[in-house]
XYZ file of C-alpha atoms in Angstrom:
99
model
C -7.664 13.343 -2.605
C -8.669 14.995 -5.871
C -6.007 17.675 -5.592
C -3.125 15.277 -5.058
C -4.184 12.484 -7.424
C -5.528 14.735 -10.168
C -8.598 12.504 -10.406
C -12.246 13.207 -9.638
C -14.624 10.711 -8.024
C -16.468 10.656 -11.365
C -13.329 9.652 -13.300
C -14.075 6.792 -15.726
C -11.701 4.464 -13.850
C -14.007 4.500 -10.836
C -17.130 2.427 -10.633
C -18.516 -0.490 -8.682
C -16.232 -1.159 -5.742
C -13.406 1.066 -7.000
C -13.728 4.614 -5.697
C -11.257 7.457 -5.391
C -10.942 6.577 -1.723
C -10.272 2.853 -2.286
C -7.915 3.639 -5.185
C -5.901 5.958 -2.945
C -5.953 3.652 0.051
C -4.725 0.667 -1.959
C -1.725 2.621 -3.262
C -0.396 3.823 0.089
C 2.417 3.964 0.874
C 4.315 1.826 -1.659
C 2.696 3.137 -4.850
C 1.997 6.728 -3.836
C 4.060 8.119 -6.718
C 2.039 6.021 -9.181
C -1.226 7.730 -8.230
C 0.099 11.260 -7.707
C -0.745 14.083 -10.069
C 2.273 14.346 -12.386
C 2.555 18.139 -11.982
C 3.131 17.670 -8.243
C 5.860 15.157 -8.938
C 7.698 17.432 -11.347
C 7.601 20.389 -8.972
C 8.587 18.366 -5.918
C 11.407 16.538 -7.620
C 12.770 19.790 -9.002
C 13.194 21.317 -5.534
C 14.668 18.119 -4.088
C 11.821 17.494 -1.676
C 10.956 13.977 -0.419
C 7.754 13.882 -2.475
C 6.572 10.378 -1.632
C 6.801 10.967 2.118
C 4.870 14.227 1.927
C 2.204 12.853 -0.412
C 1.728 9.797 1.772
C 1.112 12.016 4.805
C -1.299 14.252 2.898
C -3.231 11.400 1.325
C -3.484 9.501 4.614
C -4.918 12.656 6.154
C -7.297 13.009 3.193
C -8.516 9.457 3.730
C -9.243 10.210 7.376
C -11.218 13.294 6.293
C -13.527 11.220 4.076
C -14.392 8.403 6.454
C -17.884 7.040 5.884
C -19.052 7.901 9.392
C -18.862 11.593 10.320
C -17.947 10.547 13.868
C -14.784 8.890 12.524
C -13.729 11.762 10.252
C -10.825 14.023 11.066
C -12.198 17.345 12.307
C -11.292 20.603 10.612
C -9.182 21.851 13.518
C -7.292 18.549 13.658
C -6.813 18.608 9.884
C -5.501 22.161 10.078
C -2.985 21.161 12.744
C -1.814 18.239 10.620
C -1.474 20.429 7.534
C 0.608 22.920 9.499
C 2.790 20.104 10.790
C 3.297 18.745 7.272
C 4.094 22.240 5.983
C 6.677 22.732 8.728
C 8.280 19.405 7.811
C 8.288 20.442 4.156
C 10.116 23.705 4.737
C 12.514 22.104 7.185
C 13.249 19.334 4.676
C 13.621 21.865 1.892
C 16.195 23.899 3.850
C 18.039 20.702 4.733
C 18.246 19.546 1.113
C 19.486 22.895 -0.167
C 22.457 23.045 2.233
């Protein structure tokens, strides 16, 4: 979540009931571009990639990785498979947009 939002859990915005996790969860999917790190947006928009779709998938996966209960968290092998799937969609989408 930190990598894609550009915010740390200790960011001054967070406190009380507002955490990085709740901040991210409340923004998905409609406001994903509002919470995204601006450098990601500039890079993604420059190459013509569907940034909001990709970020939504990545952040949803990130939320599943930080579930309160370890039993409910996405395992590392499952997370790896999802990341590979997202990467494959990215490159496929990128080739499609360039043609």
